[in-house]
Tab-separated table of C-alpha atoms in Angstrom:
chain	number	residue	atom	x	y	z
A	21	MET	CA	-8.529	3.862	-0.252
A	22	ALA	CA	-6.306	6.941	-0.387
A	23	ALA	CA	-2.568	6.768	-1.049
A	24	SER	CA	-1.916	8.071	2.458
A	25	ASN	CA	-3.719	5.068	3.912
A	26	TRP	CA	-1.517	2.722	1.927
A	27	ASP	CA	1.559	4.678	2.989
A	28	GLN	CA	0.566	4.034	6.583
A	29	ARG	CA	0.017	0.331	5.906
A	30	TYR	CA	3.497	0.005	4.432
A	31	ARG	CA	5.035	1.825	7.358
A	32	GLU	CA	3.236	-0.485	9.784
A	33	GLY	CA	3.737	-3.637	7.710
A	34	SER	CA	-0.029	-4.176	7.742
A	35	ASP	CA	-0.647	-4.465	4.009
A	36	ARG	CA	-1.501	-8.138	4.647
A	37	TRP	CA	0.151	-9.787	1.657
A	38	GLU	CA	3.899	-9.263	1.849
A	39	LEU	CA	5.796	-12.495	1.133
A	40	GLY	CA	9.308	-11.026	0.957
A	41	LYS	CA	9.723	-12.531	-2.519
A	42	PRO	CA	7.819	-12.956	-5.787
A	43	ALA	CA	4.624	-14.977	-5.486
A	44	PRO	CA	5.740	-18.620	-5.960
A	45	PRO	CA	3.122	-19.527	-8.617
A	46	LEU	CA	4.112	-16.539	-10.747
A	47	GLU	CA	7.834	-17.122	-10.416
A	48	ALA	CA	7.550	-20.824	-11.226
A	49	PHE	CA	5.378	-20.106	-14.266
A	50	LEU	CA	7.638	-17.394	-15.649
A	51	ARG	CA	10.824	-19.385	-15.119
A	52	THR	CA	9.774	-22.894	-16.093
A	53	ASP	CA	6.501	-23.064	-18.041
A	54	SER	CA	6.701	-23.233	-21.828
A	55	ARG	CA	3.430	-21.291	-22.061
A	56	ALA	CA	4.887	-18.236	-20.336
A	57	PRO	CA	5.437	-15.096	-22.432
A	58	GLN	CA	9.032	-14.468	-23.382
A	59	PRO	CA	11.150	-11.301	-23.359
A	60	PRO	CA	11.865	-8.787	-24.682
A	61	GLY	CA	8.932	-6.496	-24.095
A	62	ARG	CA	7.794	-3.529	-22.059
A	63	VAL	CA	5.807	-4.685	-19.021
A	64	LEU	CA	3.845	-2.791	-16.395
A	65	VAL	CA	3.351	-4.093	-12.856
A	66	PRO	CA	0.458	-2.054	-11.421
A	67	GLY	CA	0.239	-1.844	-7.655
A	68	CYS	CA	3.789	-3.180	-7.496
A	69	GLY	CA	4.178	-2.707	-3.733
A	70	ARG	CA	7.685	-3.652	-2.642
A	71	GLY	CA	8.514	-4.614	-6.216
A	72	HIS	CA	9.344	-8.310	-5.993
A	73	GLU	CA	7.563	-9.287	-9.229
A	74	ALA	CA	8.857	-6.223	-11.073
A	75	ALA	CA	12.444	-7.127	-10.142
A	76	LEU	CA	11.858	-10.731	-11.225
A	77	LEU	CA	10.663	-9.615	-14.656
A	78	ALA	CA	13.695	-7.347	-15.038
A	79	ASP	CA	15.977	-10.255	-14.154
A	80	LEU	CA	14.277	-12.304	-16.885
A	81	GLY	CA	15.033	-9.657	-19.513
A	82	TYR	CA	11.945	-7.476	-19.696
A	83	GLU	CA	11.860	-3.687	-19.634
A	84	VAL	CA	9.752	-3.169	-16.515
A	85	ILE	CA	7.809	-0.315	-14.946
A	86	GLY	CA	6.792	-0.881	-11.343
A	87	LEU	CA	3.858	1.419	-10.589
A	88	ASP	CA	2.215	2.224	-7.268
A	89	PHE	CA	0.341	5.253	-5.995
A	90	SER	CA	1.875	4.822	-2.553
A	91	GLY	CA	5.116	6.746	-2.250
A	92	GLU	CA	6.070	4.574	0.710
A	93	ALA	CA	5.730	1.449	-1.435
A	94	ILE	CA	7.917	2.909	-4.185
A	95	GLN	CA	10.592	3.921	-1.670
A	96	ARG	CA	10.664	0.404	-0.255
A	97	ALA	CA	10.842	-1.123	-3.731
A	98	GLN	CA	13.795	1.111	-4.594
A	99	ALA	CA	15.556	0.234	-1.350
A	100	LEU	CA	15.095	-3.495	-1.953
A	101	HIS	CA	15.736	-3.716	-5.686
A	102	GLY	CA	17.648	-0.585	-6.687
A	103	SER	CA	16.648	2.683	-8.300
A	104	ASP	CA	19.091	2.835	-11.212
A	105	ARG	CA	18.743	-0.465	-13.062
A	106	ALA	CA	18.596	-0.193	-16.831
A	107	GLN	CA	15.710	-2.649	-17.179
A	108	LEU	CA	13.659	-1.463	-14.210
A	109	ARG	CA	12.151	1.856	-13.235
A	110	TRP	CA	9.677	2.893	-10.575
A	111	LEU	CA	6.749	5.235	-10.973
A	112	GLN	CA	4.558	6.734	-8.281
A	113	ALA	CA	1.226	7.333	-10.001
A	114	ASP	CA	-2.407	6.270	-10.053
A	115	LEU	CA	-3.191	3.606	-12.654
A	116	PHE	CA	-6.391	5.514	-13.471
A	117	ASP	CA	-4.654	8.864	-14.029
A	118	GLY	CA	-4.154	8.850	-17.784
A	119	GLY	CA	-2.291	12.150	-17.745
A	120	ALA	CA	0.273	10.938	-15.239
A	121	LEU	CA	0.792	7.733	-17.209
A	122	ALA	CA	1.184	9.604	-20.491
A	123	ALA	CA	3.717	11.962	-18.896
A	124	ALA	CA	5.746	8.870	-17.970
A	125	GLY	CA	5.556	7.506	-21.528
A	126	ILE	CA	2.862	4.921	-20.821
A	127	THR	CA	0.448	5.590	-23.655
A	128	THR	CA	-2.107	3.772	-25.768
A	129	GLY	CA	-0.703	0.476	-27.014
A	130	SER	CA	2.732	1.092	-25.500
A	131	LEU	CA	2.932	-2.096	-23.420
A	132	GLN	CA	3.582	-5.689	-24.443
A	133	GLY	CA	2.596	-7.074	-21.052
A	134	VAL	CA	0.929	-6.428	-17.707
A	135	LEU	CA	1.653	-8.515	-14.642
A	136	GLU	CA	-1.125	-8.503	-12.067
A	137	HIS	CA	-0.520	-9.437	-8.450
A	138	THR	CA	-2.469	-7.886	-5.554
A	139	CYS	CA	-3.543	-4.728	-7.412
A	140	PHE	CA	-6.898	-6.123	-8.553
A	141	CYS	CA	-7.711	-7.282	-5.026
A	142	ALA	CA	-6.560	-4.000	-3.462
A	143	ILE	CA	-8.684	-1.565	-5.441
A	144	ASP	CA	-12.362	-0.986	-4.744
A	145	PRO	CA	-14.309	-3.708	-6.623
A	146	ALA	CA	-16.297	-0.914	-8.286
A	147	GLN	CA	-13.074	0.063	-10.109
A	148	ARG	CA	-12.436	-3.337	-11.636
A	149	GLY	CA	-14.123	-2.494	-14.905
A	150	ALA	CA	-11.923	0.580	-15.216
A	151	TYR	CA	-8.856	-1.540	-14.430
A	152	LEU	CA	-9.639	-3.972	-17.248
A	153	ASP	CA	-10.495	-1.129	-19.625
A	154	THR	CA	-7.193	0.608	-18.860
A	155	THR	CA	-5.084	-2.505	-19.399
A	156	ALA	CA	-6.955	-4.073	-22.310
A	157	ARG	CA	-8.240	-1.161	-24.331
A	158	ARG	CA	-5.657	1.496	-23.694
A	159	LEU	CA	-2.243	0.397	-22.571
A	160	LEU	CA	-1.672	-3.049	-24.075
A	161	ALA	CA	-0.676	-3.362	-27.692
A	162	PRO	CA	-2.697	-5.806	-29.829
A	163	GLY	CA	-1.544	-9.308	-28.948
A	164	GLY	CA	-0.176	-8.084	-25.624
A	165	TRP	CA	-0.519	-10.272	-22.566
A	166	LEU	CA	-1.939	-10.064	-19.080
A	167	LEU	CA	-0.483	-12.526	-16.597
A	168	GLY	CA	-2.207	-12.528	-13.254
A	169	LEU	CA	-2.408	-14.252	-9.913
A	170	PHE	CA	-5.874	-13.511	-8.572
A	171	TRP	CA	-7.127	-14.036	-5.043
A	172	CYS	CA	-10.475	-15.814	-5.427
A	173	HIS	CA	-11.388	-16.049	-1.765
A	174	ARG	CA	-15.032	-15.572	-0.764
A	175	ARG	CA	-14.615	-13.502	2.389
A	176	PRO	CA	-16.868	-10.417	2.314
A	177	ASP	CA	-14.341	-7.941	3.667
A	178	GLY	CA	-11.285	-6.371	2.136
A	179	PRO	CA	-8.820	-5.352	1.025
A	180	PRO	CA	-7.761	-7.815	-0.135
A	181	TRP	CA	-11.118	-8.161	-1.889
A	182	GLY	CA	-11.972	-11.578	-3.270
A	183	SER	CA	-13.081	-12.584	-6.758
A	184	ASP	CA	-15.289	-15.245	-8.278
A	185	SER	CA	-13.178	-17.254	-10.720
A	186	ALA	CA	-15.979	-17.903	-13.229
A	187	LEU	CA	-17.185	-14.302	-13.194
A	188	LEU	CA	-13.655	-12.980	-13.546
A	189	ALA	CA	-13.074	-15.117	-16.635
A	190	GLN	CA	-16.250	-13.670	-18.159
A	191	GLN	CA	-15.192	-10.116	-17.336
A	192	LEU	CA	-11.800	-10.600	-18.958
A	193	ALA	CA	-13.373	-12.024	-22.106
A	194	ALA	CA	-15.810	-9.110	-22.262
A	195	ALA	CA	-12.892	-6.680	-21.890
A	196	GLY	CA	-11.257	-8.035	-25.040
A	197	PHE	CA	-8.930	-10.739	-23.727
A	198	ARG	CA	-8.502	-14.233	-25.142
A	199	GLN	CA	-7.883	-16.814	-22.411
A	200	GLN	CA	-4.793	-18.998	-22.693
A	201	LEU	CA	-4.606	-20.259	-19.108
A	202	TRP	CA	-6.976	-20.076	-16.132
A	203	GLU	CA	-6.559	-22.607	-13.359
A	204	PRO	CA	-6.075	-22.960	-9.593
A	205	ALA	CA	-2.538	-21.886	-8.764
A	206	GLN	CA	0.038	-24.452	-7.701
A	207	GLY	CA	2.572	-23.846	-4.944
A	208	SER	CA	0.900	-20.852	-3.320
A	209	ALA	CA	2.191	-19.593	0.014
A	210	PRO	CA	0.356	-21.281	2.921
A	211	GLU	CA	-1.464	-18.080	3.864
A	212	ARG	CA	-2.769	-17.582	0.312
A	213	ASP	CA	-5.921	-19.616	-0.144
A	214	ASN	CA	-7.814	-19.925	-3.428
A	215	GLU	CA	-5.339	-18.265	-5.770
A	216	TRP	CA	-5.941	-18.640	-9.502
A	217	LEU	CA	-3.294	-18.218	-12.191
A	218	GLY	CA	-4.267	-16.814	-15.570
A	219	LEU	CA	-2.731	-15.746	-18.851
A	220	TRP	CA	-4.701	-13.791	-21.446
A	221	ARG	CA	-3.900	-12.097	-24.741
A	222	LYS	CA	-5.473	-8.929	-26.019
A	223	PHE	CA	-7.351	-9.563	-29.244
A	224	SER	CA	-5.184	-8.558	-32.183
A	225	GLY	CA	-8.158	-8.415	-34.568
A	226	PRO	CA	-11.711	-7.134	-34.177
A	227	GLU	CA	-13.008	-7.553	-30.662
A	228	PRO	CA	-15.732	-10.094	-29.982
A	229	SER	CA	-19.286	-8.821	-30.042
A	230	ARG	CA	-20.727	-7.889	-26.682
A	231	THR	CA	-23.923	-9.229	-25.240
A	232	ARG	CA	-26.361	-6.398	-24.726
């Protein structure tokens, strides 16, 4: 879906997943769970939308980049959470545009963390391999983390596109991530069915062999 289509969705309020706050399972995990990654660190929030999770991470002490290819989304994030905070900056760019990321200082191994919420379910499912390759192989430093809240509904339409929890775990392992947490989310908003919460680390040594 083109950026202009997402701009229109944000103008209409029809993006279908706005909660007006960080997703409760993510906020609870980051604030209270001993397994949660700890600041400092440079973290990317791809498909940040109105920026609620990006602002939360900045409040917790991370250096955060909220990225979205919708200019309307970035404008709304800035209006809600500020455009001049030391720990938080906004970037309008395509996650798959390596040149645009590099121009913004997001280069190979430059991130300590990626927070995923509603980007994976918004992109065309055919792009999911590229998403995992970008985060795992290119942008995350060895030992870096991916924290995600994934929508594992089984409805055929989208966006938001659903995922299969078992298949997704396999895909993440094949992409070079070591699973630390993968379980049904607790405390999801009533309209969010079948959310799964996961935490993975990028392999810091040789990657596991791939099945051919």
